[in-house]
Short mmCIF file of C-alpha atoms and ligand atoms in Angstrom, two decimals:
data_model
loop_
_atom_site.label_atom_id
_atom_site.label_comp_id
_atom_site.label_asym_id
_atom_site.label_seq_id
_atom_site.Cartn_x
_atom_site.Cartn_y
_atom_site.Cartn_z
CA MET A 930 48.60 24.00 -41.40
CA THR A 931 49.05 24.54 -45.22
CA GLY A 932 50.43 27.41 -47.00
CA GLU A 933 51.33 28.75 -50.50
CA PRO A 934 51.18 26.59 -53.63
CA ILE A 935 54.35 24.50 -54.01
CA LEU A 936 53.27 22.48 -57.04
CA GLU A 937 50.75 23.62 -59.59
CA VAL A 938 49.55 21.13 -62.29
CA ARG A 939 47.42 22.46 -65.12
CA ASP A 940 45.68 20.45 -67.84
CA LEU A 941 48.29 17.61 -67.73
CA CYS A 942 47.79 14.98 -70.46
CA VAL A 943 49.73 11.68 -70.75
CA ASP A 944 49.54 9.09 -73.52
CA TYR A 945 50.97 5.64 -73.69
CA GLY A 946 52.44 5.09 -77.11
CA LEU A 947 52.64 7.42 -80.08
CA GLY A 948 50.71 8.32 -83.22
CA ASP A 949 47.56 6.27 -84.11
CA ARG A 950 48.31 3.62 -81.48
CA ALA A 951 48.50 6.10 -78.57
CA VAL A 952 46.19 5.60 -75.68
CA ARG A 953 45.26 8.51 -73.51
CA ALA A 954 46.11 7.75 -69.86
CA ILE A 955 45.60 11.12 -68.22
CA THR A 956 43.27 13.81 -69.55
CA ASP A 957 43.49 17.44 -68.45
CA ALA A 958 44.51 16.86 -64.81
CA SER A 959 44.78 20.02 -62.79
CA LEU A 960 45.89 20.03 -59.16
CA THR A 961 47.49 22.37 -56.60
CA LEU A 962 49.67 21.10 -53.74
CA ARG A 963 50.36 23.57 -50.92
CA ARG A 964 53.34 23.76 -48.48
CA GLY A 965 52.90 21.36 -45.72
CA GLU A 966 49.74 19.87 -47.20
CA VAL A 967 48.86 16.13 -47.61
CA LEU A 968 47.09 15.71 -50.95
CA GLY A 969 45.53 12.27 -51.30
CA LEU A 970 45.10 10.81 -54.76
CA ALA A 971 42.57 7.96 -54.69
CA GLY A 972 40.71 5.77 -57.12
CA GLU A 973 40.54 2.08 -58.20
CA SER A 974 43.56 0.23 -59.68
CA GLY A 975 44.16 1.52 -63.18
CA SER A 976 42.61 4.90 -62.61
CA GLY A 977 45.88 6.68 -63.58
CA LYS A 978 47.07 7.75 -60.04
CA SER A 979 50.60 6.41 -60.43
CA THR A 980 50.92 7.64 -63.97
CA LEU A 981 49.96 11.14 -62.84
CA ALA A 982 52.45 11.12 -60.01
CA TYR A 983 55.28 9.88 -62.25
CA ALA A 984 54.41 12.42 -64.95
CA LEU A 985 54.45 15.34 -62.59
CA THR A 986 57.81 14.35 -61.24
CA ARG A 987 59.17 13.67 -64.79
CA LEU A 988 59.81 10.04 -63.78
CA LEU A 989 57.40 8.63 -66.38
CA ARG A 990 59.05 5.91 -68.51
CA ALA A 991 58.49 5.10 -72.16
CA PRO A 992 56.03 4.33 -73.65
CA GLY A 993 54.47 6.95 -71.38
CA VAL A 994 54.64 10.43 -72.99
CA ILE A 995 53.50 13.77 -71.54
CA THR A 996 51.54 15.32 -74.34
CA GLY A 997 50.27 18.58 -72.82
CA GLY A 998 49.82 20.76 -69.79
CA GLU A 999 52.10 22.46 -67.26
CA VAL A 1000 53.72 21.54 -63.97
CA ARG A 1001 55.20 24.41 -62.00
CA PHE A 1002 57.33 23.73 -58.89
CA HIS A 1003 57.72 26.68 -56.56
CA GLY A 1004 60.76 25.57 -54.57
CA ARG A 1005 62.96 27.26 -52.04
CA ASP A 1006 65.35 28.17 -54.87
CA GLY A 1007 62.66 29.66 -57.06
CA SER A 1008 60.04 28.48 -59.55
CA LEU A 1009 60.70 25.86 -62.27
CA ASP A 1010 58.60 24.62 -65.14
CA LEU A 1011 59.13 20.89 -64.52
CA LEU A 1012 58.00 19.88 -67.99
CA ALA A 1013 60.52 22.13 -69.72
CA ALA A 1014 63.38 21.39 -67.22
CA ASP A 1015 66.51 19.94 -68.75
CA ALA A 1016 68.47 16.98 -67.26
CA ALA A 1017 70.66 19.17 -65.02
CA GLU A 1018 67.74 20.98 -63.60
CA LEU A 1019 65.85 17.78 -62.90
CA ARG A 1020 68.83 16.29 -61.22
CA ARG A 1021 69.13 19.38 -58.95
CA VAL A 1022 65.38 19.09 -58.00
CA ARG A 1023 65.04 15.32 -57.62
CA TRP A 1024 65.65 13.88 -54.27
CA ASN A 1025 66.91 17.32 -53.05
CA GLN A 1026 63.50 18.97 -53.25
CA ILE A 1027 61.08 16.34 -54.58
CA SER A 1028 61.56 12.68 -53.48
CA VAL A 1029 59.57 9.62 -54.21
CA VAL A 1030 58.69 6.51 -52.19
CA PHE A 1031 57.71 3.98 -54.79
CA GLN A 1032 55.15 1.15 -54.72
CA SER A 1033 56.54 -1.89 -52.95
CA ALA A 1034 59.49 0.32 -51.96
CA MET A 1035 60.39 -2.07 -49.14
CA HIS A 1036 61.45 -4.60 -51.77
CA ALA A 1037 63.60 -1.93 -53.46
CA LEU A 1038 66.43 -2.17 -50.93
CA ASN A 1039 69.51 -3.88 -52.17
CA PRO A 1040 69.50 -7.25 -50.30
CA VAL A 1041 73.29 -7.63 -50.24
CA ALA A 1042 74.13 -4.18 -49.01
CA ARG A 1043 73.86 -3.03 -45.35
CA ILE A 1044 71.53 -0.18 -44.44
CA ASP A 1045 74.37 2.30 -43.80
CA ALA A 1046 75.80 1.68 -47.18
CA GLN A 1047 72.41 2.29 -48.92
CA LEU A 1048 71.60 5.46 -46.98
CA THR A 1049 75.16 7.04 -47.36
CA ASP A 1050 75.07 6.10 -51.10
CA ALA A 1051 71.97 8.09 -51.55
CA LEU A 1052 73.47 11.03 -49.67
CA ARG A 1053 76.76 10.87 -51.68
CA ALA A 1054 74.95 10.52 -55.07
CA HIS A 1055 72.97 13.79 -54.57
CA ARG A 1056 75.01 16.02 -52.39
CA ALA A 1057 78.82 16.58 -52.57
CA GLY A 1058 80.54 18.07 -49.56
CA PRO A 1059 79.98 16.04 -46.41
CA THR A 1060 82.71 13.74 -45.44
CA ALA A 1061 82.20 9.90 -44.95
CA ALA A 1062 81.92 10.31 -41.20
CA GLN A 1063 79.31 13.12 -41.69
CA ARG A 1064 77.34 10.93 -44.08
CA THR A 1065 77.29 8.00 -41.58
CA GLU A 1066 76.16 10.41 -38.78
CA ARG A 1067 73.43 11.75 -41.05
CA ALA A 1068 72.36 8.14 -41.85
CA ALA A 1069 72.11 7.38 -38.07
CA GLU A 1070 70.14 10.51 -37.55
CA LEU A 1071 67.71 9.55 -40.36
CA LEU A 1072 67.10 6.14 -38.87
CA ARG A 1073 66.36 7.69 -35.53
CA LEU A 1074 64.04 10.10 -37.27
CA VAL A 1075 61.82 7.31 -38.51
CA GLY A 1076 61.82 5.42 -35.17
CA ILE A 1077 64.60 2.94 -35.80
CA SER A 1078 67.67 2.52 -33.52
CA ALA A 1079 70.93 3.67 -35.08
CA ASP A 1080 72.30 0.15 -34.19
CA ARG A 1081 70.39 -1.05 -37.21
CA LEU A 1082 72.74 0.84 -39.54
CA HIS A 1083 74.80 -2.35 -39.86
CA SER A 1084 71.89 -4.61 -40.64
CA TYR A 1085 71.06 -6.17 -43.92
CA PRO A 1086 67.49 -5.70 -45.30
CA HIS A 1087 66.44 -9.29 -44.43
CA GLU A 1088 67.23 -8.69 -40.80
CA LEU A 1089 64.55 -6.00 -40.59
CA SER A 1090 60.84 -6.42 -40.51
CA GLY A 1091 58.58 -5.20 -43.51
CA GLY A 1092 57.61 -2.19 -41.42
CA MET A 1093 61.26 -1.31 -40.58
CA ARG A 1094 62.28 -1.76 -44.33
CA GLN A 1095 59.44 0.67 -45.28
CA ARG A 1096 60.64 3.19 -42.64
CA VAL A 1097 64.16 2.92 -44.11
CA MET A 1098 62.74 3.84 -47.53
CA ILE A 1099 60.98 6.79 -45.94
CA ALA A 1100 64.28 7.86 -44.26
CA MET A 1101 65.97 7.70 -47.70
CA ALA A 1102 63.24 9.86 -49.17
CA LEU A 1103 63.83 12.42 -46.36
CA ALA A 1104 67.67 12.23 -46.52
CA LEU A 1105 68.09 15.62 -48.30
CA ASP A 1106 65.28 17.51 -46.62
CA PRO A 1107 62.86 17.55 -49.57
CA GLU A 1108 60.01 20.03 -49.89
CA ILE A 1109 57.68 17.44 -51.46
CA VAL A 1110 57.54 13.70 -50.92
CA VAL A 1111 55.46 11.64 -53.36
CA MET A 1112 54.32 8.36 -51.87
CA ASP A 1113 52.86 5.70 -54.17
CA GLU A 1114 50.92 3.12 -52.09
CA PRO A 1115 53.72 3.12 -49.47
CA THR A 1116 52.07 0.97 -46.85
CA THR A 1117 49.88 -1.29 -49.03
CA ALA A 1118 51.91 -4.44 -48.22
CA LEU A 1119 51.91 -3.95 -44.45
CA ASP A 1120 49.55 -5.16 -41.80
CA VAL A 1121 47.07 -2.60 -40.55
CA VAL A 1122 48.77 -2.04 -37.17
CA THR A 1123 52.21 -1.38 -38.78
CA GLN A 1124 50.50 0.73 -41.46
CA ARG A 1125 48.95 2.90 -38.81
CA GLU A 1126 52.22 3.35 -36.91
CA ILE A 1127 54.02 4.39 -40.06
CA LEU A 1128 51.28 6.83 -41.06
CA THR A 1129 51.28 8.43 -37.65
CA GLU A 1130 55.01 8.70 -37.77
CA LEU A 1131 54.81 10.17 -41.20
CA LEU A 1132 52.45 12.94 -40.12
CA ARG A 1133 54.68 13.74 -37.17
CA LEU A 1134 57.66 14.13 -39.51
CA LYS A 1135 55.68 16.21 -41.88
CA ASP A 1136 54.75 18.61 -39.18
CA ALA A 1137 58.25 18.74 -37.75
CA LEU A 1138 60.07 19.09 -41.08
CA GLY A 1139 57.37 20.99 -43.09
CA PHE A 1140 57.40 18.98 -46.36
CA ALA A 1141 54.22 18.42 -48.42
CA ILE A 1142 53.01 14.99 -49.45
CA VAL A 1143 51.25 13.53 -52.50
CA PHE A 1144 49.87 10.24 -51.10
CA ILE A 1145 48.52 7.79 -53.62
CA THR A 1146 46.34 4.93 -52.57
CA HIS A 1147 43.40 2.80 -53.75
CA ASP A 1148 42.19 2.80 -50.15
CA LEU A 1149 40.04 5.88 -49.65
CA SER A 1150 39.51 5.09 -45.95
CA LEU A 1151 43.27 5.50 -45.32
CA LEU A 1152 43.03 9.15 -46.32
CA VAL A 1153 40.36 10.05 -43.68
CA GLU A 1154 42.91 11.01 -41.08
CA LEU A 1155 45.85 11.52 -43.24
CA ALA A 1156 45.03 13.94 -45.98
CA ASP A 1157 44.08 17.62 -46.01
CA THR A 1158 42.73 17.45 -49.55
CA ILE A 1159 41.57 14.47 -51.56
CA ALA A 1160 41.39 14.11 -55.36
CA ILE A 1161 39.54 11.24 -56.80
CA MET A 1162 40.60 9.72 -60.19
CA TYR A 1163 38.73 7.47 -62.58
CA ALA A 1164 39.83 6.35 -66.09
CA GLY A 1165 42.53 9.02 -66.24
CA ARG A 1166 40.48 11.94 -65.14
CA LEU A 1167 40.10 13.84 -61.89
CA LEU A 1168 36.48 13.63 -61.01
CA GLU A 1169 36.25 15.28 -57.63
CA ARG A 1170 38.46 17.32 -55.43
CA ALA A 1171 37.66 18.57 -51.94
CA PRO A 1172 38.92 19.04 -48.36
CA ALA A 1173 39.22 15.56 -46.90
CA ARG A 1174 36.58 15.93 -44.13
CA ALA A 1175 34.08 17.57 -46.44
CA LEU A 1176 34.49 14.87 -49.04
CA PHE A 1177 33.92 12.11 -46.54
CA GLU A 1178 30.87 13.77 -45.00
CA GLY A 1179 29.33 14.61 -48.30
CA PRO A 1180 30.83 13.50 -51.58
CA ARG A 1181 29.48 15.34 -54.61
CA HIS A 1182 30.31 12.74 -57.27
CA PRO A 1183 28.56 9.42 -57.58
CA TYR A 1184 31.88 7.65 -58.08
CA THR A 1185 33.25 9.10 -54.85
CA ALA A 1186 30.04 8.11 -53.05
CA GLY A 1187 30.46 4.54 -54.46
CA LEU A 1188 34.10 4.33 -53.16
CA LEU A 1189 32.97 5.49 -49.74
CA ASP A 1190 30.22 2.88 -49.83
CA SER A 1191 32.95 0.27 -50.47
CA PHE A 1192 34.27 0.32 -46.91
CA PRO A 1193 32.57 0.10 -43.56
CA ALA A 1194 31.59 3.30 -41.67
CA LEU A 1195 33.70 4.11 -38.60
CA HIS A 1196 30.82 5.10 -36.46
CA GLY A 1197 27.02 4.54 -36.29
CA GLU A 1198 24.89 1.58 -37.20
CA ARG A 1199 26.38 -1.21 -39.33
CA VAL A 1200 24.91 -0.96 -42.92
CA ARG A 1201 25.32 -3.12 -45.82
CA MET A 1202 28.09 -1.98 -48.12
CA GLU A 1203 26.94 -1.36 -51.67
CA GLY A 1204 30.19 -0.84 -53.53
CA ILE A 1205 30.24 -0.03 -57.27
CA PRO A 1206 28.89 -2.50 -59.80
CA GLY A 1207 31.18 -3.46 -62.70
CA SER A 1208 34.85 -2.78 -63.29
CA PRO A 1209 36.76 0.31 -64.50
CA PRO A 1210 37.04 0.54 -68.32
CA ALA A 1211 40.15 -0.36 -70.24
CA LEU A 1212 41.99 2.83 -71.49
CA THR A 1213 41.82 1.41 -74.99
CA ALA A 1214 37.97 1.25 -74.88
CA LEU A 1215 36.77 4.22 -72.78
CA PRO A 1216 33.02 4.82 -72.92
CA THR A 1217 31.84 7.98 -74.59
CA GLY A 1218 30.73 10.94 -72.58
CA CYS A 1219 31.36 10.48 -68.82
CA SER A 1220 33.50 7.40 -68.62
CA PHE A 1221 31.77 6.39 -65.38
CA HIS A 1222 28.29 6.34 -67.01
CA PRO A 1223 28.01 2.57 -67.53
CA ARG A 1224 28.45 1.97 -63.78
CA CYS A 1225 26.50 5.13 -62.59
CA ALA A 1226 23.08 4.59 -61.04
CA PHE A 1227 22.23 8.27 -61.69
CA ALA A 1228 23.34 8.61 -65.30
CA LEU A 1229 21.30 11.01 -67.49
CA GLU A 1230 20.91 10.81 -71.23
CA ARG A 1231 23.60 13.28 -71.92
CA CYS A 1232 26.05 11.41 -69.69
CA ALA A 1233 26.73 8.92 -72.51
CA VAL A 1234 27.40 11.68 -74.93
CA ASP A 1235 29.41 14.57 -73.33
CA PHE A 1236 32.05 14.60 -70.63
CA PRO A 1237 30.86 17.02 -67.94
CA PRO A 1238 32.84 20.21 -67.13
CA THR A 1239 34.63 20.49 -63.76
CA THR A 1240 32.55 22.92 -61.66
CA VAL A 1241 32.00 24.09 -58.06
CA PRO A 1242 28.78 22.27 -57.18
CA ALA A 1243 25.87 24.59 -56.04
CA GLY A 1244 26.19 25.61 -52.39
CA ASP A 1245 29.85 24.66 -52.16
CA SER A 1246 32.86 26.94 -51.80
CA ALA A 1247 35.64 27.20 -54.45
CA GLY A 1248 37.73 24.60 -52.56
CA ARG A 1249 35.49 21.95 -53.96
CA LEU A 1250 35.26 20.69 -57.53
CA ALA A 1251 33.25 17.92 -59.20
CA ALA A 1252 32.91 16.80 -62.84
CA CYS A 1253 29.35 15.52 -63.09
CA TRP A 1254 26.25 16.63 -65.01
CA LEU A 1255 24.17 16.26 -61.81
CA HIS A 1256 25.71 19.57 -60.67
CA GLY A 1257 24.66 21.67 -63.63
CA GLY A 1258 21.82 24.16 -64.11
CA GLY A 1259 20.42 24.20 -60.62
CA ARG A 1260 19.17 20.62 -61.04
CA GLU A 1261 17.80 18.87 -57.94
CA LEU A 1262 19.79 15.82 -57.00
CA PRO A 1263 17.98 12.40 -57.22
CA ALA A 1264 16.82 11.49 -53.73
CA PRO A 1265 18.92 8.28 -53.32
CA LEU A 1266 22.17 10.31 -54.35
CA ALA A 1267 21.23 13.18 -52.16
CA ARG A 1268 20.91 10.76 -49.21
CA SER A 1269 24.22 9.18 -50.05
CA LEU A 1270 25.95 12.45 -50.50
CA GLY A 1271 24.60 13.83 -47.15
CA ARG A 1272 25.54 10.82 -45.14
CA ASN A 1273 27.82 11.00 -42.14
CA LEU A 1274 30.50 8.57 -41.30
FE1 LIG B 432 26.88 9.65 -63.37
FE2 LIG B 432 26.44 11.41 -65.32
FE3 LIG B 432 27.54 12.25 -63.18
FE4 LIG B 432 28.99 10.74 -64.83
S1 LIG B 432 28.18 12.76 -65.30
S2 LIG B 432 28.85 10.48 -62.61
S3 LIG B 432 27.27 9.33 -65.51
S4 LIG B 432 25.52 11.39 -63.30
#
């Protein structure tokens, strides 16, 4: 169940560096996250997923600079222009309303502090009022929430498994009942069984507590069951956005189709995985036109010259967008792409 927009990103641009030496890392990114929704951000390493997430939460560090666009947060206390917010406003929103689980978060725990100290510190830093006893009780409640016995409050991080440490980080992110949780590759370092357990738990918590999630991963297959909507990034641009199931059953962008061809189908006969030839471009040397064109089997002449506008592909509803010249002017799709785009998992 998803609801009203809670985060609206319009034409967000991010550079690394300033002046002549600036490199454009995000170009005109537009997204909407709705209450209770899981929005998956996928793409190869270096596509700009993490930069986008840190920019929209105002956590981007120098030399990253937001150079344009708008990010509006519609929280329980009203709307806020996050890009114009001052330090006090950001402090009020961060962790209270928008929290983040960083990449390799399970290594972010302080190795010489017990779990109870780390959880209660987070509570004390962001919310005055509760007594020490109330904070400890809340810490125990948070551990139970993520499926860890409250006995573990007195453990040190090295006494917990990798999966438990990651659950502690998720508990910390949920400590102040946020409305949005941004998760940057939160389960990448875990084995697939633990990963699945944590993701199942995460969806249960989301449904119980009602927060929305921005989930960043390079593993598109992970998002099949997890996400409501998926946005695909490449070289700092959003290339396709669609409801998760529709995107998996029929991608409209050759890059999305290539990503889907890079992992085995869940059902049906076993087919040889094609993958995508070549590597993503360096941001300092982006190809002209559509930055995917040197790797695209369906490139047209104009693809090397102009970047395509983001449009609703013919026959699709407004919930679906793709930036590809193949979807312009009522053109018939090349047969191999049409087959790929129409495949079923
Ligand atoms: Fe391929 Fe052209 Fe579409 Fe880019 S715009 S994905 S190069 S067909």
